[in-house]
Short mmCIF file of C-alpha atoms in Angstrom, two decimals:
data_model
loop_
_atom_site.label_atom_id
_atom_site.label_comp_id
_atom_site.label_asym_id
_atom_site.label_seq_id
_atom_site.Cartn_x
_atom_site.Cartn_y
_atom_site.Cartn_z
CA MET A 1261 -11.78 17.22 23.58
CA LYS A 1262 -12.04 13.58 24.52
CA SER A 1263 -15.80 13.70 24.80
CA LYS A 1264 -16.01 15.20 21.32
CA ALA A 1265 -13.81 12.43 19.97
CA ALA A 1266 -15.92 9.84 21.75
CA LYS A 1267 -19.07 11.23 20.19
CA GLU A 1268 -17.66 11.01 16.67
CA ARG A 1269 -18.69 7.81 15.04
CA LYS A 1270 -15.69 5.97 13.76
CA VAL A 1271 -15.53 3.37 11.05
CA LEU A 1272 -12.90 0.84 10.15
CA MET A 1273 -11.79 1.27 6.55
CA CYS A 1274 -8.60 0.55 4.69
CA GLY A 1275 -6.48 3.63 4.06
CA ASN A 1276 -6.93 3.57 0.30
CA GLU A 1277 -10.70 3.67 0.74
CA VAL A 1278 -10.41 6.48 3.28
CA ILE A 1279 -8.65 8.61 0.64
CA GLY A 1280 -11.42 7.79 -1.83
CA GLU A 1281 -14.22 8.73 0.56
CA ALA A 1282 -12.49 11.99 1.49
CA ALA A 1283 -12.19 12.87 -2.20
CA VAL A 1284 -15.90 12.17 -2.75
CA GLN A 1285 -16.84 14.29 0.27
CA ALA A 1286 -14.54 17.06 -0.98
CA GLY A 1287 -16.52 17.24 -4.20
CA CYS A 1288 -14.28 15.20 -6.48
CA ARG A 1289 -16.48 13.82 -9.27
CA HIS A 1290 -13.77 12.90 -11.74
CA TYR A 1291 -11.39 10.05 -11.04
CA PHE A 1292 -9.02 8.55 -13.57
CA GLY A 1293 -6.68 5.70 -12.73
CA TYR A 1294 -4.84 2.60 -13.75
CA PRO A 1295 -4.39 -0.35 -11.36
CA ILE A 1296 -1.22 -0.97 -9.37
CA THR A 1297 -0.55 -2.52 -5.96
CA PRO A 1298 -0.67 -1.32 -3.16
CA GLN A 1299 -3.32 1.29 -4.09
CA ASN A 1300 -5.87 -0.84 -5.95
CA GLU A 1301 -8.54 -0.50 -3.26
CA LEU A 1302 -8.67 3.23 -4.03
CA THR A 1303 -9.34 2.67 -7.73
CA ALA A 1304 -11.92 -0.02 -6.88
CA TYR A 1305 -13.59 2.24 -4.33
CA MET A 1306 -13.85 5.11 -6.80
CA ALA A 1307 -15.33 2.77 -9.42
CA LYS A 1308 -18.14 2.06 -6.97
CA ARG A 1309 -18.58 5.52 -5.45
CA MET A 1310 -18.37 7.61 -8.62
CA GLU A 1311 -21.34 5.75 -10.01
CA GLU A 1312 -23.27 6.30 -6.77
CA VAL A 1313 -22.66 10.05 -6.73
CA GLY A 1314 -23.08 10.61 -10.46
CA GLY A 1315 -19.41 11.25 -11.12
CA VAL A 1316 -17.00 9.99 -13.73
CA PHE A 1317 -14.83 6.95 -13.11
CA LEU A 1318 -12.52 5.92 -15.87
CA GLN A 1319 -9.94 3.17 -15.80
CA SER A 1320 -7.62 4.48 -18.44
CA GLU A 1321 -5.39 2.58 -20.82
CA SER A 1322 -2.28 3.83 -19.03
CA GLU A 1323 -1.03 6.09 -16.25
CA LEU A 1324 -0.09 8.67 -18.85
CA ALA A 1325 -3.65 8.77 -20.14
CA ALA A 1326 -5.05 9.06 -16.60
CA ILE A 1327 -3.00 12.11 -15.65
CA ASN A 1328 -3.88 13.83 -18.92
CA MET A 1329 -7.56 13.13 -18.29
CA VAL A 1330 -7.10 14.86 -14.95
CA LEU A 1331 -5.57 17.78 -16.84
CA GLY A 1332 -8.58 17.95 -19.16
CA ALA A 1333 -11.21 17.64 -16.44
CA SER A 1334 -9.44 20.25 -14.33
CA ALA A 1335 -9.23 22.67 -17.28
CA CYS A 1336 -13.01 22.45 -17.43
CA GLY A 1337 -13.30 23.33 -13.75
CA ALA A 1338 -13.81 19.89 -12.16
CA ARG A 1339 -12.18 18.64 -8.99
CA ALA A 1340 -10.22 15.76 -10.46
CA MET A 1341 -7.95 13.10 -8.99
CA THR A 1342 -5.70 10.26 -10.03
CA SER A 1343 -3.82 7.75 -7.93
CA SER A 1344 -1.05 5.25 -8.40
CA SER A 1345 2.02 3.80 -6.77
CA SER A 1346 5.68 4.62 -7.36
CA PRO A 1347 6.33 3.19 -10.88
CA GLY A 1348 2.97 4.53 -12.05
CA ILE A 1349 3.71 7.95 -10.58
CA SER A 1350 6.93 8.07 -12.61
CA LEU A 1351 4.81 7.61 -15.73
CA LYS A 1352 2.60 10.52 -14.71
CA GLN A 1353 5.45 13.00 -14.34
CA GLU A 1354 5.14 14.48 -17.82
CA GLY A 1355 1.49 15.27 -17.17
CA ILE A 1356 2.23 16.69 -13.72
CA SER A 1357 4.78 19.07 -15.25
CA TYR A 1358 2.20 20.23 -17.82
CA ILE A 1359 -0.46 20.68 -15.12
CA ALA A 1360 1.99 22.72 -13.04
CA GLY A 1361 2.95 24.77 -16.12
CA MET A 1362 -0.68 25.40 -17.02
CA GLU A 1363 -1.47 26.22 -13.41
CA LEU A 1364 -4.29 23.74 -13.04
CA PRO A 1365 -5.53 22.26 -9.78
CA ALA A 1366 -5.10 18.49 -9.46
CA VAL A 1367 -4.83 15.92 -6.70
CA ILE A 1368 -2.40 13.07 -7.24
CA VAL A 1369 -2.12 10.20 -4.75
CA ASN A 1370 1.09 8.19 -4.49
CA VAL A 1371 0.84 5.09 -2.28
CA MET A 1372 4.56 4.41 -2.33
CA ARG A 1373 6.17 1.01 -2.77
CA GLY A 1374 9.77 -0.16 -3.04
CA GLY A 1375 11.93 0.97 -5.97
CA PRO A 1376 13.79 1.67 -8.18
CA GLY A 1377 12.23 0.23 -11.32
CA LEU A 1378 9.29 -2.05 -10.70
CA GLY A 1379 10.85 -2.72 -7.30
CA ASN A 1380 8.40 -4.61 -5.12
CA ILE A 1381 5.01 -4.04 -3.53
CA SER A 1382 6.24 -3.51 0.05
CA PRO A 1383 5.68 -0.23 1.86
CA SER A 1384 8.43 2.30 1.30
CA GLN A 1385 9.18 6.03 1.37
CA SER A 1386 11.20 5.80 -1.79
CA ASP A 1387 9.75 8.76 -3.65
CA TYR A 1388 10.53 11.75 -1.42
CA PHE A 1389 13.01 13.18 -3.91
CA GLN A 1390 10.64 12.68 -6.82
CA ALA A 1391 7.72 14.27 -4.97
CA VAL A 1392 9.42 17.32 -3.48
CA LYS A 1393 12.29 18.05 -5.87
CA GLY A 1394 10.48 18.03 -9.18
CA GLY A 1395 9.85 14.66 -10.74
CA GLY A 1396 9.02 16.10 -14.11
CA HIS A 1397 10.90 18.71 -16.12
CA GLY A 1398 10.99 22.42 -15.54
CA ASP A 1399 11.09 24.80 -12.58
CA TYR A 1400 7.91 23.86 -10.80
CA ARG A 1401 6.75 22.86 -7.37
CA ILE A 1402 3.87 20.75 -6.18
CA ILE A 1403 2.45 20.82 -2.67
CA VAL A 1404 3.21 17.48 -0.98
CA LEU A 1405 1.14 16.31 1.99
CA ALA A 1406 2.37 13.41 4.12
CA PRO A 1407 -0.32 11.68 6.21
CA SER A 1408 0.72 9.25 8.94
CA CYS A 1409 -2.60 7.74 10.03
CA SER A 1410 -6.04 7.06 8.59
CA GLN A 1411 -7.50 10.23 10.05
CA GLU A 1412 -4.82 12.28 8.33
CA LEU A 1413 -5.46 10.41 5.08
CA TYR A 1414 -9.03 11.68 5.32
CA ASP A 1415 -8.33 15.21 6.50
CA LEU A 1416 -5.34 15.88 4.25
CA THR A 1417 -7.08 14.56 1.14
CA ALA A 1418 -9.86 17.07 1.77
CA LEU A 1419 -7.26 19.79 2.31
CA ALA A 1420 -5.47 18.78 -0.89
CA PHE A 1421 -8.48 19.72 -3.03
CA ASP A 1422 -8.82 23.11 -1.33
CA LEU A 1423 -5.12 23.88 -1.72
CA ALA A 1424 -5.13 22.77 -5.35
CA ASP A 1425 -8.02 25.11 -6.17
CA THR A 1426 -6.67 27.98 -4.09
CA TYR A 1427 -3.25 27.98 -5.72
CA ARG A 1428 -4.15 26.44 -9.10
CA ASN A 1429 -1.44 23.91 -8.44
CA PRO A 1430 -1.03 20.12 -8.29
CA VAL A 1431 -1.10 18.66 -4.78
CA MET A 1432 0.28 15.23 -4.00
CA ILE A 1433 -0.78 12.94 -1.17
CA LEU A 1434 2.38 10.98 -0.38
CA ALA A 1435 1.30 7.82 1.44
CA ASP A 1436 2.81 4.32 1.46
CA GLY A 1437 1.76 0.68 1.39
CA ILE A 1438 1.24 0.54 5.16
CA LEU A 1439 -1.10 3.53 5.20
CA GLY A 1440 -2.91 2.36 2.09
CA GLN A 1441 -3.50 -1.20 3.26
CA MET A 1442 -3.95 -0.70 7.00
CA MET A 1443 -7.36 -0.41 8.58
CA GLU A 1444 -7.68 1.79 11.63
CA PRO A 1445 -10.60 3.73 13.04
CA VAL A 1446 -11.38 6.95 11.22
CA ALA A 1447 -14.04 9.59 11.75
CA LEU A 1448 -15.59 10.51 8.41
CA ARG A 1449 -16.18 14.12 9.41
CA GLN A 1450 -18.29 16.38 7.30
CA ILE A 1451 -16.11 18.13 4.76
CA ASN A 1452 -17.05 21.61 3.60
CA PRO A 1453 -15.21 22.13 0.34
CA LYS A 1454 -13.81 25.62 -0.14
CA HIS A 1455 -15.47 27.29 -3.10
CA VAL A 1456 -12.81 28.99 -5.15
CA LYS A 1457 -13.82 31.08 -8.14
CA LYS A 1458 -12.31 29.77 -11.35
CA PRO A 1459 -12.50 32.58 -13.92
CA TRP A 1460 -10.01 30.69 -16.07
CA VAL A 1461 -11.97 27.52 -16.81
CA LEU A 1462 -12.68 26.43 -20.35
CA THR A 1463 -16.43 26.26 -20.79
CA GLY A 1464 -16.79 27.31 -24.42
CA ALA A 1465 -16.39 30.96 -25.45
CA LYS A 1466 -19.99 31.66 -26.38
CA ASN A 1467 -20.79 35.34 -25.68
CA ARG A 1468 -17.41 35.97 -24.09
CA PRO A 1469 -13.79 36.34 -25.20
CA GLY A 1470 -11.83 33.09 -25.49
CA ARG A 1471 -9.55 31.84 -22.76
CA ARG A 1472 -6.30 30.02 -23.14
CA LEU A 1473 -4.59 27.48 -20.89
CA CYS A 1474 -1.19 26.30 -22.03
CA SER A 1475 2.35 25.57 -20.94
CA LEU A 1476 3.99 26.62 -24.21
CA PHE A 1477 5.41 30.16 -24.31
CA LEU A 1478 7.37 30.81 -27.47
CA GLU A 1479 7.29 34.61 -27.56
CA THR A 1480 10.44 36.42 -26.39
CA GLY A 1481 10.48 36.82 -22.61
CA GLY A 1482 7.11 35.13 -22.26
CA LEU A 1483 8.32 32.01 -20.51
CA GLU A 1484 10.65 33.98 -18.28
CA LYS A 1485 7.71 36.08 -17.14
CA HIS A 1486 5.57 32.98 -16.62
CA ASN A 1487 8.29 31.37 -14.50
CA ALA A 1488 8.68 34.52 -12.42
CA SER A 1489 4.97 34.47 -11.72
CA LEU A 1490 5.11 30.78 -10.77
CA GLN A 1491 7.99 31.48 -8.39
CA GLU A 1492 6.01 34.29 -6.83
CA LYS A 1493 3.16 31.83 -6.23
CA TYR A 1494 5.55 29.26 -4.71
CA ARG A 1495 6.85 31.92 -2.33
CA ARG A 1496 3.28 32.63 -1.23
CA ILE A 1497 2.68 28.92 -0.64
CA LYS A 1498 5.91 28.65 1.36
CA ALA A 1499 4.87 31.61 3.49
CA LYS A 1500 1.35 30.37 4.21
CA GLU A 1501 1.02 26.63 3.91
CA VAL A 1502 3.78 25.00 5.97
CA ARG A 1503 2.31 22.35 8.26
CA CYS A 1504 4.25 20.46 10.86
CA GLU A 1505 3.78 18.69 14.18
CA THR A 1506 6.45 19.18 16.82
CA TYR A 1507 7.03 17.86 20.28
CA ASN A 1508 9.43 19.08 22.97
CA ILE A 1509 11.94 20.64 20.56
CA SER A 1510 13.13 23.21 23.10
CA GLY A 1511 13.75 20.69 25.86
CA ALA A 1512 15.27 17.96 23.72
CA GLU A 1513 18.90 16.98 23.27
CA VAL A 1514 17.94 14.65 20.43
CA ILE A 1515 15.23 15.58 17.95
CA ALA A 1516 13.89 12.78 15.78
CA VAL A 1517 12.56 13.77 12.37
CA ALA A 1518 10.18 11.57 10.38
CA TYR A 1519 7.03 11.72 8.28
CA GLY A 1520 4.32 9.25 7.28
CA SER A 1521 4.50 5.67 8.53
CA SER A 1522 7.96 6.07 10.02
CA ALA A 1523 6.73 9.06 12.06
CA ARG A 1524 4.33 6.80 13.97
CA LEU A 1525 7.23 4.60 15.06
CA THR A 1526 9.49 7.55 15.69
CA LYS A 1527 6.94 9.16 18.01
CA ALA A 1528 6.67 5.92 19.98
CA ALA A 1529 10.48 5.73 20.19
CA VAL A 1530 10.68 9.32 21.49
CA LYS A 1531 8.12 8.46 24.15
CA MET A 1532 10.14 5.40 25.11
CA ALA A 1533 13.28 7.55 25.38
CA GLU A 1534 11.49 10.09 27.58
CA GLU A 1535 10.28 7.34 29.91
CA ARG A 1536 13.91 6.37 30.35
CA GLY A 1537 14.97 9.91 31.19
CA ILE A 1538 16.38 10.89 27.80
CA LYS A 1539 15.61 14.41 26.62
CA ALA A 1540 14.03 13.72 23.25
CA GLY A 1541 11.55 15.40 20.94
CA TYR A 1542 10.36 15.13 17.40
CA ILE A 1543 9.51 17.05 14.27
CA LYS A 1544 6.92 15.51 11.96
CA PRO A 1545 6.62 17.44 8.72
CA ILE A 1546 3.09 17.25 7.33
CA THR A 1547 3.89 19.35 4.26
CA LEU A 1548 7.06 17.94 2.70
CA TRP A 1549 6.92 20.79 0.23
CA PRO A 1550 6.82 23.44 1.51
CA PHE A 1551 9.29 21.89 3.98
CA PRO A 1552 9.06 23.24 7.55
CA GLU A 1553 12.46 24.95 7.20
CA ASP A 1554 11.91 27.55 9.89
CA VAL A 1555 11.44 24.97 12.62
CA PHE A 1556 15.06 23.96 12.06
CA ILE A 1557 16.49 27.37 11.16
CA LYS A 1558 15.03 29.09 14.23
CA GLU A 1559 16.59 26.55 16.58
CA LYS A 1560 19.68 28.36 17.82
CA ASP A 1561 20.99 25.65 20.17
CA LYS A 1562 24.13 24.35 18.47
CA ASN A 1563 24.30 21.22 20.63
CA LYS A 1564 21.08 19.59 19.54
CA LYS A 1565 21.35 16.47 17.45
CA TYR A 1566 18.87 15.34 14.81
CA LEU A 1567 17.99 11.76 13.93
CA VAL A 1568 16.16 11.42 10.61
CA VAL A 1569 14.22 8.16 10.21
CA GLU A 1570 13.04 7.19 6.75
CA MET A 1571 12.00 4.01 4.96
CA ASN A 1572 14.57 4.70 2.25
CA GLU A 1573 18.33 5.21 2.00
CA GLY A 1574 18.25 8.86 3.03
CA GLN A 1575 16.27 11.47 1.12
CA MET A 1576 14.55 13.92 3.48
CA VAL A 1577 17.76 13.87 5.53
CA GLU A 1578 19.27 16.15 2.85
CA ASP A 1579 16.62 18.78 3.55
CA VAL A 1580 17.21 18.47 7.29
CA GLU A 1581 20.99 18.91 6.75
CA ARG A 1582 20.30 21.96 4.58
CA CYS A 1583 18.10 23.58 7.22
CA VAL A 1584 20.18 22.66 10.27
CA GLY A 1585 23.29 23.87 8.43
CA ASP A 1586 25.62 21.52 10.29
CA ARG A 1587 25.92 18.04 8.85
CA LYS A 1588 27.85 16.77 11.85
CA ARG A 1589 24.72 17.03 14.00
CA VAL A 1590 22.38 15.29 11.57
CA PHE A 1591 22.17 11.49 11.68
CA PHE A 1592 20.24 9.05 9.57
CA TYR A 1593 18.53 5.72 10.18
CA GLY A 1594 16.81 3.94 7.33
CA HIS A 1595 16.86 1.32 4.61
CA ALA A 1596 15.09 0.82 1.30
CA GLY A 1597 13.25 -2.05 -0.34
CA GLY A 1598 10.42 -2.79 2.06
CA TRP A 1599 12.21 -2.39 5.37
CA ILE A 1600 10.05 -1.21 8.26
CA PRO A 1601 11.79 0.18 11.35
CA GLN A 1602 11.00 -1.05 14.86
CA THR A 1603 10.32 1.28 17.76
CA GLU A 1604 13.09 -0.32 19.84
CA ASP A 1605 15.68 0.15 17.10
CA ILE A 1606 14.86 3.84 16.70
CA PHE A 1607 14.98 4.20 20.48
CA LYS A 1608 18.46 2.64 20.59
CA ARG A 1609 19.73 5.21 18.10
CA ILE A 1610 18.19 8.09 20.03
CA LYS A 1611 19.85 6.74 23.18
CA LYS A 1612 23.22 6.53 21.47
CA LEU A 1613 23.02 10.18 20.45
CA ALA A 1614 21.85 11.48 23.83
CA MET B 1069 -2.72 -3.76 27.34
CA ARG B 1070 -1.56 -4.59 23.88
CA GLU B 1071 -2.25 -7.76 21.93
CA GLU B 1072 -0.79 -8.57 18.53
CA ILE B 1073 -2.73 -11.27 16.71
CA VAL B 1074 -1.80 -13.02 13.48
CA ALA B 1075 -4.42 -15.12 11.69
CA ALA B 1076 -3.03 -17.26 8.89
CA GLY B 1077 -4.14 -20.03 6.59
CA PHE B 1078 -5.18 -20.88 3.03
CA GLY B 1079 -6.82 -18.17 0.97
CA GLY B 1080 -10.57 -18.80 1.30
CA GLN B 1081 -10.47 -19.99 4.93
CA GLY B 1082 -11.52 -16.57 6.12
CA VAL B 1083 -8.33 -15.57 7.91
CA MET B 1084 -8.69 -11.96 6.77
CA LEU B 1085 -12.18 -11.90 8.22
CA ILE B 1086 -10.84 -13.16 11.58
CA GLY B 1087 -8.54 -10.15 11.70
CA LYS B 1088 -11.21 -7.68 10.64
CA ILE B 1089 -13.79 -8.99 13.12
CA LEU B 1090 -11.34 -8.82 16.03
CA ALA B 1091 -10.25 -5.30 15.04
CA TYR B 1092 -13.83 -4.10 14.66
CA ALA B 1093 -14.82 -5.64 17.99
CA GLY B 1094 -11.88 -3.86 19.63
CA MET B 1095 -12.92 -0.57 18.09
CA LEU B 1096 -16.49 -1.02 19.32
CA GLU B 1097 -15.05 -1.36 22.83
CA GLY B 1098 -13.22 1.95 22.45
CA LYS B 1099 -9.76 0.46 22.10
CA GLN B 1100 -7.05 1.45 19.64
CA VAL B 1101 -6.92 -1.04 16.79
CA THR B 1102 -5.15 -1.67 13.52
CA TYR B 1103 -5.68 -4.36 10.92
CA PHE B 1104 -3.07 -5.10 8.28
CA PRO B 1105 -3.58 -7.70 5.55
CA SER B 1106 -0.92 -9.53 3.63
CA TYR B 1107 -1.40 -8.10 0.18
CA GLY B 1108 -0.13 -8.94 -3.25
CA ALA B 1109 -0.11 -12.24 -5.04
CA GLU B 1110 -2.37 -14.15 -2.62
CA VAL B 1111 -4.96 -16.35 -4.32
CA ARG B 1112 -7.55 -18.89 -3.23
CA GLY B 1113 -5.66 -21.97 -2.07
CA GLY B 1114 -2.48 -20.00 -1.48
CA THR B 1115 -1.45 -18.62 1.90
CA ALA B 1116 -2.91 -15.50 3.40
CA ASN B 1117 -2.47 -13.76 6.70
CA SER B 1118 -3.63 -10.72 8.59
CA THR B 1119 -2.29 -8.90 11.61
CA THR B 1120 -4.61 -7.27 14.13
CA ILE B 1121 -3.40 -5.17 17.03
CA ILE B 1122 -5.69 -4.24 19.91
CA SER B 1123 -4.27 -1.82 22.43
CA THR B 1124 -5.14 0.74 25.07
CA ALA B 1125 -2.32 2.96 23.77
CA GLU B 1126 -1.49 4.41 20.36
CA ILE B 1127 -0.27 1.78 17.90
CA PRO B 1128 3.00 2.79 16.23
CA THR B 1129 2.90 0.18 13.48
CA PRO B 1130 0.30 -2.30 12.27
CA VAL B 1131 3.10 -4.76 11.47
CA SER B 1132 4.05 -7.32 14.11
CA ARG B 1133 7.47 -8.92 14.24
CA HIS B 1134 6.71 -11.13 17.25
CA PRO B 1135 2.94 -11.58 17.71
CA ASP B 1136 1.36 -12.59 21.01
CA VAL B 1137 -1.17 -14.89 19.38
CA LEU B 1138 -1.30 -17.02 16.25
CA LEU B 1139 -4.53 -18.45 14.90
CA ALA B 1140 -3.15 -21.02 12.47
CA MET B 1141 -5.65 -22.53 10.05
CA ASN B 1142 -3.21 -24.74 8.12
CA SER B 1143 0.20 -26.38 8.39
CA PRO B 1144 2.40 -24.00 6.37
CA SER B 1145 1.18 -20.96 8.30
CA CYS B 1146 1.62 -22.77 11.60
CA LYS B 1147 5.28 -23.35 10.75
CA LYS B 1148 5.90 -19.93 9.28
CA PHE B 1149 4.37 -17.81 12.02
CA GLY B 1150 4.74 -20.23 14.96
CA SER B 1151 8.47 -19.64 15.05
CA ARG B 1152 7.89 -15.90 15.19
CA LEU B 1153 5.51 -15.98 18.16
CA LYS B 1154 6.59 -14.04 21.21
CA LYS B 1155 8.13 -16.09 24.04
CA GLY B 1156 5.26 -17.52 26.08
CA GLY B 1157 2.81 -16.73 23.30
CA LEU B 1158 -0.45 -18.42 22.42
CA LEU B 1159 -0.90 -20.75 19.46
CA ILE B 1160 -4.35 -21.86 18.44
CA ALA B 1161 -4.04 -24.58 15.81
CA ASN B 1162 -6.71 -25.95 13.52
CA SER B 1163 -5.85 -29.59 14.25
CA SER B 1164 -8.07 -30.79 11.38
CA LEU B 1165 -5.41 -29.61 8.98
CA ILE B 1166 -2.33 -29.40 11.17
CA GLU B 1167 -0.99 -32.82 12.12
CA ASN B 1168 2.26 -31.85 13.73
CA VAL B 1169 1.86 -28.70 15.72
CA PHE B 1170 4.94 -26.55 15.87
CA LYS B 1171 7.02 -27.61 18.88
CA ARG B 1172 8.06 -24.87 21.25
CA SER B 1173 7.99 -25.60 24.95
CA ASP B 1174 7.39 -21.96 25.94
CA LEU B 1175 4.10 -21.66 24.04
CA THR B 1176 0.57 -22.28 25.21
CA ILE B 1177 -0.87 -24.48 22.50
CA ILE B 1178 -4.58 -25.04 21.98
CA LYS B 1179 -5.56 -27.63 19.40
CA ILE B 1180 -9.05 -27.48 17.99
CA PRO B 1181 -10.34 -29.43 14.97
CA ALA B 1182 -12.02 -26.32 13.59
CA THR B 1183 -12.57 -27.59 10.04
CA SER B 1184 -14.19 -30.89 11.11
CA LEU B 1185 -16.33 -29.13 13.71
CA ALA B 1186 -17.45 -26.64 11.08
CA ASN B 1187 -18.20 -29.47 8.65
CA ASN B 1188 -20.40 -31.06 11.29
CA LEU B 1189 -22.25 -27.79 11.63
CA GLY B 1190 -22.87 -27.86 7.91
CA ASN B 1191 -20.52 -25.14 6.69
CA LYS B 1192 -16.78 -25.71 6.64
CA ARG B 1193 -16.22 -22.01 6.05
CA SER B 1194 -17.33 -21.33 9.61
CA ALA B 1195 -14.04 -22.81 10.84
CA ASN B 1196 -12.68 -19.28 11.24
CA MET B 1197 -15.44 -18.42 13.71
CA ILE B 1198 -14.67 -21.57 15.71
CA MET B 1199 -11.05 -20.36 15.90
CA ILE B 1200 -12.21 -16.97 17.20
CA GLY B 1201 -14.41 -18.75 19.77
CA ALA B 1202 -11.48 -20.85 20.99
CA TYR B 1203 -9.37 -17.71 21.34
CA LEU B 1204 -12.06 -15.82 23.27
CA LYS B 1205 -12.47 -18.74 25.63
CA TYR B 1206 -8.79 -18.69 26.48
CA LYS B 1207 -8.49 -14.93 26.59
CA ALA B 1208 -11.37 -12.46 26.64
CA ILE B 1209 -9.48 -9.85 24.64
CA VAL B 1210 -12.84 -8.60 23.38
CA SER B 1211 -16.32 -9.69 24.44
CA LEU B 1212 -18.42 -12.21 22.57
CA LYS B 1213 -21.08 -9.52 22.24
CA SER B 1214 -18.67 -7.19 20.44
CA VAL B 1215 -17.55 -9.98 18.12
CA GLU B 1216 -21.15 -10.73 17.22
CA LYS B 1217 -21.87 -7.06 16.61
CA ALA B 1218 -18.74 -6.74 14.47
CA PHE B 1219 -19.75 -9.74 12.35
CA LEU B 1220 -23.15 -8.22 11.62
CA ILE B 1221 -21.63 -4.85 10.71
CA LEU B 1222 -18.94 -6.36 8.48
CA LEU B 1223 -21.26 -8.82 6.77
CA PRO B 1224 -24.55 -6.95 6.48
CA GLY B 1225 -27.30 -8.78 4.69
CA LYS B 1226 -25.78 -12.15 5.43
CA LYS B 1227 -28.20 -12.95 8.21
CA ASP B 1228 -28.75 -16.45 6.82
CA LEU B 1229 -25.10 -17.20 7.45
CA TRP B 1230 -25.26 -15.58 10.83
CA ASP B 1231 -27.08 -18.44 12.55
CA ILE B 1232 -24.47 -21.00 11.65
CA ASN B 1233 -21.59 -18.65 12.48
CA LYS B 1234 -23.16 -17.79 15.80
CA LYS B 1235 -23.25 -21.51 16.57
CA ALA B 1236 -19.65 -21.86 15.38
CA LEU B 1237 -18.46 -19.08 17.68
CA ARG B 1238 -20.14 -20.72 20.67
CA LEU B 1239 -18.88 -24.15 19.70
CA GLY B 1240 -15.33 -22.78 19.67
CA MET B 1241 -15.86 -21.47 23.17
CA GLU B 1242 -16.92 -24.84 24.56
#
């Protein structure tokens, strides 16, 4: 394994650019965006690369316009992407709801910053609720992927396009200012995009019956039926697409739970605890929706404690409480507004619980 | 082994490039590296800084609370980051622009008039390479060869600038 890794040529790129290159390699030829820190390098990168590969780059007049351009491009069968950061993602929510309702593939990148409101430009994990619990109106779900290093930014962006096409559903890459701005070595592996047939695309109805893509269902029972079919799809996604990294769950007294940037620190803290003889493990969800519920539900040991570490005031912790089913054993460590945890501080909390 | 390096100075002094070159050189040597820029409202003439971490183990965060090394290109950054240096840390100060070096008895302090030396070479913007040279002389965290290779990869097509920067690197090491 190591020799294979050694053979792979690695480059040093900032995370935002890594996402852009993965999208290009995954066959994305339509990018629409509006600038906002800390994701501007992605928009700038796409401006350069789309021209090189003969794609479409458009800096729109607003976030709202960008997401609706994604909707349009996707309806015509293109692999389309938009990106923004927290306040800009809020503006896109109407479009995301429409895309989900119309069952169109789309990849949306959120390089999170501090909120609420315009907040600040510091790294944060402030948008978990918005990403996994809805964001826009209506009973819909989007697949949410949470990378924690540059390699995952690359690999998961490629995966996002395949999942979006497979399920005709929006997929969000939920990164943050650290991941977007940081440079670390990444192997730009060859990506083989999955070719999914799209018999629904709008290409003009010459010599064939017309097709219709919409999210408006006024006829009696029509919307109910549509929702039932969406729910059926979400159940399929939940059954097949959960992704999660775990370490020493069975042997641990304390299980740390974290995703994204805070997962890097949490893993280091668990290692530190182990070196000091504490029985610790971790769960790192990679899909935040579908959430890796079974990992928690299947754990029958009623003595295990969970420490959820987030760069916010406690959002994913609610899902962990729900799945563990015993709030007394679920603990939280985190703050909002640009706070970044330290390995030692997470370790101290693990130690206290052990 | 794990070294956390902050390079800081005015925007335009090339402090981001210091960080990138060191990170790239580390990567070329097969080490784990991260580079993290200060981002946001920085403009030419304002302050800018970058954090580079070079390690033999996985790097949990690219952010450093208490760096091992500070390459300070101007006075404000010397003050700001000097106080945050780890106990016993290394401070390399561009004495052309820093009159009163931060006083901390536990630090190893190297003063080098990087800007004047670079001016003498004919390009004051090579001061950053003189700073890297001074650092490598004190501590061979990466090899000179790797640094040179990194420069050429990061600044392709700037071979005309390479000669003067190569001299600057070596001058810093004297």
